[in-house]
Amino acid sequence: MRIGRPPTNPVERIRVKILMTAINMQNQSLKTGYQLERYFNPERLTYIDGETKRSGKWDHYRKKGTTPSSSVLKSIKKEYPWAYALYESKIWTTLQCGHQSKYYWSEFYLSCDPELQRLCYRFKSYNAGDFLKFKSKKRIALNKLFKIGTLDALACLIALLRESIEDESPFEYDAIETTVFNLIFWIIGEAPFFHHIKELYQFLVDYIFVSDNHQFRLLRSTPWSLTKNEIGIRISINNKNIMLAEDISLISTREETRKFIYWKHKGDSRLIVKEMADAFYQNKYAIPDSKHGLKWLIKKLNKTRQADQQLSRVYI
């Protein structure tokens, strides 16, 4: 992990590039800098001797991640609120490079929704230096953040992770990092993040997670030494698992997907996937009574579903 705050925060460049990709996801005709400029700033285009003259600023947004002006961001917010919401996500607050004060993190937690805020403060209520004494209680809070599984929940986990570095608590850092590692690839494996996966992952390694030569690595070596190919395989497997769960009608909404991810991780993941695959290839699959397998997963999923949305624990 690099120390210090660079003159131009690298995460801002990634943030803008992801914003541009998100706009294109909402409108596939807005892919190039020219298309974006023609859409948002047609008054800047001029035609001289049959050639189009333009500022090219949207090319800089797309390719270099140059921060747009407030007026441009206002236009994006009006036309593409979903893309703008990603740009304004709390994840970017937690990924700002360099040392941040306790006040900075307190302000971040206060900006979160009440449930996330409550879990963060519950985790922090137990002294970081006494992690081994309170690890079971702290892990309950971490598990609940994982179970919520949203981008904001990931932001909270990263905030707690970065504070643990400042608190010089390697055991606490290790526990939070494990939760982040188990969740993060499900999130950055989705578009628009996936389209910038190489740059985003390298940023996390360079600026957020501690390196192998850090004193915290006395507990274990870094889990962030994945190659680009290994990251792609991990994300591909995750996406196939979700599609398989959708195909056999285990999940249909994003909230159900997040619950599925959590309980699959807590159960026998390999067995669950095997039994889902068996169910996919049979017209009427009798769900076996295996330990922490598909039937166990369905029982967990049913706990938060209405009576008319309950999944059968006998056949799929």
Short mmCIF file of C-alpha atoms in Angstrom, two decimals:
data_model
loop_
_atom_site.label_atom_id
_atom_site.label_comp_id
_atom_site.label_asym_id
_atom_site.label_seq_id
_atom_site.Cartn_x
_atom_site.Cartn_y
_atom_site.Cartn_z
CA MET A 1 0.00 0.00 0.00
CA ARG A 2 1.41 3.39 -1.00
CA ILE A 3 1.71 6.03 1.68
CA GLY A 4 0.60 9.63 1.37
CA ARG A 5 -2.00 11.51 -0.61
CA PRO A 6 -1.18 11.95 -4.33
CA PRO A 7 -1.81 15.40 -5.92
CA THR A 8 -4.70 14.02 -7.98
CA ASN A 9 -6.49 11.21 -6.24
CA PRO A 10 -6.32 8.14 -8.54
CA VAL A 11 -9.73 6.96 -7.42
CA GLU A 12 -11.31 10.07 -8.91
CA ARG A 13 -10.16 9.01 -12.37
CA ILE A 14 -11.68 5.55 -11.92
CA ARG A 15 -14.85 7.11 -10.53
CA VAL A 16 -15.35 9.27 -13.63
CA LYS A 17 -14.59 6.43 -16.05
CA ILE A 18 -17.17 4.25 -14.30
CA LEU A 19 -19.66 7.12 -14.52
CA MET A 20 -19.15 7.28 -18.29
CA THR A 21 -19.62 3.51 -18.58
CA ALA A 22 -22.80 3.70 -16.50
CA ILE A 23 -24.22 6.37 -18.81
CA ASN A 24 -23.54 4.09 -21.77
CA MET A 25 -25.32 1.25 -19.96
CA GLN A 26 -28.42 3.43 -19.74
CA ASN A 27 -28.08 4.67 -23.31
CA GLN A 28 -26.12 2.45 -25.67
CA SER A 29 -25.90 5.21 -28.26
CA LEU A 30 -23.62 7.20 -25.90
CA LYS A 31 -20.42 5.21 -26.19
CA THR A 32 -17.83 7.55 -27.75
CA GLY A 33 -16.67 11.00 -26.70
CA TYR A 34 -18.25 12.46 -29.83
CA GLN A 35 -21.63 10.85 -29.11
CA LEU A 36 -21.55 12.10 -25.52
CA GLU A 37 -20.59 15.63 -26.54
CA ARG A 38 -23.25 15.74 -29.24
CA TYR A 39 -25.85 14.66 -26.67
CA PHE A 40 -24.85 16.85 -23.71
CA ASN A 41 -23.13 19.82 -25.43
CA PRO A 42 -24.41 20.09 -29.02
CA GLU A 43 -23.75 23.83 -28.92
CA ARG A 44 -20.00 23.10 -28.76
CA LEU A 45 -19.99 21.28 -32.10
CA THR A 46 -19.21 23.31 -35.18
CA TYR A 47 -18.89 22.27 -38.81
CA ILE A 48 -16.13 23.85 -40.88
CA ASP A 49 -15.41 22.76 -44.44
CA GLY A 50 -17.38 19.56 -43.89
CA GLU A 51 -15.43 18.63 -40.76
CA THR A 52 -16.77 18.50 -37.21
CA LYS A 53 -14.88 20.63 -34.69
CA ARG A 54 -15.42 19.96 -31.00
CA SER A 55 -13.75 20.48 -27.62
CA GLY A 56 -13.06 16.79 -27.00
CA LYS A 57 -13.63 17.15 -23.27
CA TRP A 58 -15.88 14.11 -23.17
CA ASP A 59 -13.01 12.04 -24.58
CA HIS A 60 -10.99 13.14 -21.56
CA TYR A 61 -13.80 12.07 -19.22
CA ARG A 62 -14.00 8.64 -20.83
CA LYS A 63 -10.32 7.87 -21.39
CA LYS A 64 -8.51 9.84 -18.69
CA GLY A 65 -11.14 10.20 -16.00
CA THR A 66 -10.84 13.99 -15.91
CA THR A 67 -13.35 15.33 -13.38
CA PRO A 68 -16.35 17.00 -15.10
CA SER A 69 -17.48 20.49 -14.13
CA SER A 70 -20.41 20.96 -11.76
CA SER A 71 -22.64 21.99 -14.68
CA VAL A 72 -21.83 18.77 -16.57
CA LEU A 73 -22.50 16.68 -13.47
CA LYS A 74 -25.81 18.50 -13.00
CA SER A 75 -26.82 17.58 -16.55
CA ILE A 76 -25.85 13.94 -15.99
CA LYS A 77 -27.83 13.82 -12.75
CA LYS A 78 -30.93 15.09 -14.56
CA GLU A 79 -30.65 12.81 -17.59
CA TYR A 80 -29.14 9.65 -16.06
CA PRO A 81 -29.87 9.51 -12.30
CA TRP A 82 -28.82 5.86 -11.93
CA ALA A 83 -25.38 6.56 -13.38
CA TYR A 84 -25.05 9.69 -11.26
CA ALA A 85 -26.05 7.76 -8.12
CA LEU A 86 -23.08 5.43 -8.72
CA TYR A 87 -20.83 8.47 -9.05
CA GLU A 88 -22.14 9.76 -5.72
CA SER A 89 -21.86 6.36 -4.03
CA LYS A 90 -20.30 6.23 -0.57
CA ILE A 91 -17.70 3.78 -1.87
CA TRP A 92 -15.69 6.70 -3.29
CA THR A 93 -15.56 8.36 0.13
CA THR A 94 -13.92 5.27 1.60
CA LEU A 95 -11.47 4.92 -1.30
CA GLN A 96 -9.92 8.39 -1.08
CA CYS A 97 -6.14 7.90 -0.88
CA GLY A 98 -3.98 8.99 2.00
CA HIS A 99 -4.45 9.28 5.74
CA GLN A 100 -7.94 10.27 6.88
CA SER A 101 -8.77 11.59 10.33
CA LYS A 102 -11.11 10.02 12.87
CA TYR A 103 -13.45 12.91 12.16
CA TYR A 104 -13.48 11.98 8.47
CA TRP A 105 -14.57 8.43 9.27
CA SER A 106 -17.12 9.58 11.84
CA GLU A 107 -18.67 11.84 9.22
CA PHE A 108 -18.76 8.92 6.81
CA TYR A 109 -20.59 6.63 9.26
CA LEU A 110 -23.08 9.39 10.07
CA SER A 111 -23.86 9.70 6.35
CA CYS A 112 -24.86 6.02 6.11
CA ASP A 113 -28.38 4.71 6.47
CA PRO A 114 -29.39 3.87 10.08
CA GLU A 115 -28.87 0.09 9.83
CA LEU A 116 -25.36 0.36 8.35
CA GLN A 117 -24.51 3.11 10.81
CA ARG A 118 -25.69 0.96 13.73
CA LEU A 119 -23.60 -2.02 12.63
CA CYS A 120 -20.47 0.08 12.15
CA TYR A 121 -20.78 1.65 15.58
CA ARG A 122 -21.55 -1.70 17.14
CA PHE A 123 -18.32 -3.05 15.65
CA LYS A 124 -16.39 0.02 16.80
CA SER A 125 -17.89 -0.05 20.30
CA TYR A 126 -15.48 -2.86 21.22
CA ASN A 127 -11.88 -1.69 21.57
CA ALA A 128 -9.79 -2.55 18.50
CA GLY A 129 -6.86 -3.52 20.71
CA ASP A 130 -9.01 -6.11 22.45
CA PHE A 131 -10.12 -7.84 19.25
CA LEU A 132 -9.38 -11.37 20.50
CA LYS A 133 -11.51 -10.68 23.58
CA PHE A 134 -14.47 -9.38 21.58
CA LYS A 135 -13.96 -11.16 18.25
CA SER A 136 -17.24 -13.10 18.35
CA LYS A 137 -19.26 -9.90 18.86
CA LYS A 138 -17.29 -8.02 16.21
CA ARG A 139 -17.73 -10.85 13.73
CA ILE A 140 -21.50 -10.71 14.19
CA ALA A 141 -21.42 -7.11 12.93
CA LEU A 142 -19.13 -8.07 10.02
CA ASN A 143 -21.42 -10.95 9.05
CA LYS A 144 -24.45 -8.68 9.06
CA LEU A 145 -22.69 -6.19 6.79
CA PHE A 146 -21.80 -9.08 4.46
CA LYS A 147 -25.40 -10.28 4.54
CA ILE A 148 -26.69 -6.82 3.55
CA GLY A 149 -24.19 -7.08 0.71
CA THR A 150 -24.79 -3.72 -1.00
CA LEU A 151 -22.21 -1.33 -2.39
CA ASP A 152 -22.75 0.86 0.67
CA ALA A 153 -22.18 -2.14 2.96
CA LEU A 154 -18.89 -2.81 1.17
CA ALA A 155 -17.99 0.87 1.67
CA CYS A 156 -18.59 0.45 5.40
CA LEU A 157 -16.35 -2.62 5.53
CA ILE A 158 -13.55 -0.77 3.74
CA ALA A 159 -13.92 2.18 6.12
CA LEU A 160 -13.60 -0.16 9.11
CA LEU A 161 -10.64 -1.84 7.44
CA ARG A 162 -8.80 1.44 6.95
CA GLU A 163 -9.50 2.55 10.51
CA SER A 164 -8.06 -0.71 11.82
CA ILE A 165 -4.75 0.20 10.16
CA GLU A 166 -4.71 3.51 12.01
CA ASP A 167 -5.63 1.67 15.24
CA GLU A 168 -2.69 -0.70 14.67
CA SER A 169 -4.89 -3.76 15.17
CA PRO A 170 -3.65 -6.62 12.93
CA PHE A 171 -6.16 -9.17 14.24
CA GLU A 172 -9.03 -6.81 13.59
CA TYR A 173 -7.65 -5.95 10.16
CA ASP A 174 -7.37 -9.63 9.27
CA ALA A 175 -11.01 -10.33 10.21
CA ILE A 176 -12.37 -7.35 8.26
CA GLU A 177 -10.14 -8.10 5.26
CA THR A 178 -11.48 -11.66 5.11
CA THR A 179 -15.06 -10.34 4.95
CA VAL A 180 -14.10 -7.79 2.28
CA PHE A 181 -12.38 -10.49 0.23
CA ASN A 182 -15.43 -12.76 0.40
CA LEU A 183 -17.80 -9.99 -0.71
CA ILE A 184 -15.93 -7.66 -3.04
CA PHE A 185 -15.69 -9.86 -6.16
CA TRP A 186 -19.47 -10.29 -6.23
CA ILE A 187 -19.80 -6.50 -6.43
CA ILE A 188 -16.92 -5.45 -8.69
CA GLY A 189 -17.81 -8.38 -10.95
CA GLU A 190 -20.94 -6.49 -11.98
CA ALA A 191 -21.15 -3.76 -14.59
CA PRO A 192 -20.13 -0.97 -14.69
CA PHE A 193 -17.28 -1.88 -12.30
CA PHE A 194 -16.36 -5.00 -14.26
CA HIS A 195 -15.46 -2.93 -17.33
CA HIS A 196 -12.71 -1.25 -15.31
CA ILE A 197 -11.74 -4.27 -13.24
CA LYS A 198 -8.00 -4.19 -13.99
CA GLU A 199 -7.56 -0.53 -13.07
CA LEU A 200 -9.87 -0.76 -10.07
CA TYR A 201 -8.22 -3.88 -8.65
CA GLN A 202 -4.73 -2.44 -9.12
CA PHE A 203 -5.81 0.72 -7.32
CA LEU A 204 -7.08 -1.30 -4.37
CA VAL A 205 -3.80 -3.21 -4.16
CA ASP A 206 -1.67 -0.07 -4.48
CA TYR A 207 -3.56 2.28 -2.18
CA ILE A 208 -6.05 0.48 0.07
CA PHE A 209 -4.89 -2.96 1.18
CA VAL A 210 -1.65 -3.41 3.12
CA SER A 211 1.20 -5.08 1.23
CA ASP A 212 3.20 -8.19 2.08
CA ASN A 213 5.96 -6.14 3.71
CA HIS A 214 3.54 -4.49 6.16
CA GLN A 215 3.74 -5.45 9.83
CA PHE A 216 0.14 -6.77 9.71
CA ARG A 217 1.23 -9.49 7.30
CA LEU A 218 2.86 -11.41 10.14
CA LEU A 219 -0.47 -13.23 10.44
CA ARG A 220 -0.67 -14.31 6.80
CA SER A 221 0.42 -13.26 3.33
CA THR A 222 -1.75 -10.95 1.26
CA PRO A 223 -4.82 -12.53 -0.39
CA TRP A 224 -4.71 -9.79 -3.07
CA SER A 225 -2.00 -11.34 -5.24
CA LEU A 226 -4.49 -12.60 -7.84
CA THR A 227 -3.57 -12.30 -11.50
CA LYS A 228 -5.94 -10.71 -14.00
CA ASN A 229 -6.82 -14.19 -15.26
CA GLU A 230 -7.56 -15.44 -11.73
CA ILE A 231 -9.78 -12.46 -11.05
CA GLY A 232 -11.66 -13.12 -14.28
CA ILE A 233 -12.16 -16.79 -13.38
CA ARG A 234 -13.42 -15.90 -9.89
CA ILE A 235 -15.91 -13.37 -11.24
CA SER A 236 -17.03 -15.72 -14.02
CA ILE A 237 -17.75 -18.48 -11.49
CA ASN A 238 -19.71 -16.06 -9.29
CA ASN A 239 -21.82 -14.88 -12.22
CA LYS A 240 -22.50 -18.45 -13.35
CA ASN A 241 -23.62 -19.35 -9.82
CA ILE A 242 -26.09 -16.47 -9.85
CA MET A 243 -27.42 -17.37 -13.30
CA LEU A 244 -27.84 -21.00 -12.21
CA ALA A 245 -29.78 -19.90 -9.12
CA GLU A 246 -31.99 -17.74 -11.35
CA ASP A 247 -32.52 -20.60 -13.82
CA ILE A 248 -33.89 -22.90 -11.12
CA SER A 249 -35.98 -20.02 -9.67
CA LEU A 250 -34.18 -19.67 -6.34
CA ILE A 251 -33.78 -15.92 -6.82
CA SER A 252 -35.27 -13.17 -8.95
CA THR A 253 -34.56 -9.82 -7.24
CA ARG A 254 -31.32 -8.11 -6.23
CA GLU A 255 -32.19 -8.45 -2.55
CA GLU A 256 -32.77 -12.20 -2.99
CA THR A 257 -29.46 -12.42 -4.86
CA ARG A 258 -27.59 -10.81 -1.96
CA LYS A 259 -29.17 -13.25 0.50
CA PHE A 260 -28.22 -16.14 -1.79
CA ILE A 261 -24.59 -14.97 -1.95
CA TYR A 262 -24.37 -14.76 1.84
CA TRP A 263 -25.93 -18.13 2.63
CA LYS A 264 -24.08 -19.92 -0.16
CA HIS A 265 -20.85 -18.66 1.40
CA LYS A 266 -21.94 -19.82 4.86
CA GLY A 267 -22.97 -23.27 3.65
CA ASP A 268 -21.13 -25.98 1.72
CA SER A 269 -20.57 -23.87 -1.40
CA ARG A 270 -19.35 -26.68 -3.65
CA LEU A 271 -22.20 -28.98 -2.65
CA ILE A 272 -24.80 -26.26 -3.12
CA VAL A 273 -23.56 -25.57 -6.67
CA LYS A 274 -23.48 -29.29 -7.49
CA GLU A 275 -27.06 -29.79 -6.29
CA MET A 276 -28.23 -26.66 -8.16
CA ALA A 277 -26.65 -28.05 -11.33
CA ASP A 278 -28.36 -31.42 -10.76
CA ALA A 279 -31.69 -29.60 -10.33
CA PHE A 280 -31.13 -27.65 -13.55
CA TYR A 281 -30.76 -30.83 -15.61
CA GLN A 282 -33.79 -32.62 -14.14
CA ASN A 283 -37.46 -31.84 -14.67
CA LYS A 284 -38.41 -32.58 -11.07
CA TYR A 285 -35.42 -32.71 -8.76
CA ALA A 286 -35.84 -34.26 -5.31
CA ILE A 287 -33.71 -32.11 -3.01
CA PRO A 288 -31.43 -34.35 -0.90
CA ASP A 289 -31.04 -34.05 2.87
CA SER A 290 -27.37 -33.11 2.68
CA LYS A 291 -25.64 -31.13 5.40
CA HIS A 292 -25.37 -27.42 4.51
CA GLY A 293 -26.43 -28.19 0.95
CA LEU A 294 -29.26 -26.90 -1.23
CA LYS A 295 -32.09 -27.79 1.18
CA TRP A 296 -30.28 -25.98 4.00
CA LEU A 297 -29.78 -22.94 1.73
CA ILE A 298 -33.47 -22.87 0.79
CA LYS A 299 -34.43 -23.01 4.48
CA LYS A 300 -32.27 -19.96 5.13
CA LEU A 301 -33.68 -18.08 2.12
CA ASN A 302 -37.26 -18.84 3.20
CA LYS A 303 -36.74 -17.16 6.58
CA THR A 304 -37.01 -13.71 5.02
CA ARG A 305 -39.73 -14.47 2.45
CA GLN A 306 -43.47 -14.06 2.59
CA ALA A 307 -45.62 -17.21 2.79
CA ASP A 308 -46.62 -17.00 -0.87
CA GLN A 309 -42.95 -16.66 -1.91
CA GLN A 310 -41.60 -19.65 0.01
CA LEU A 311 -39.44 -22.11 -1.94
CA SER A 312 -40.19 -25.82 -1.85
CA ARG A 313 -37.74 -27.86 0.22
CA VAL A 314 -38.88 -31.10 -1.41
CA TYR A 315 -38.69 -30.61 -5.17
CA ILE A 316 -37.31 -28.07 -7.65
#
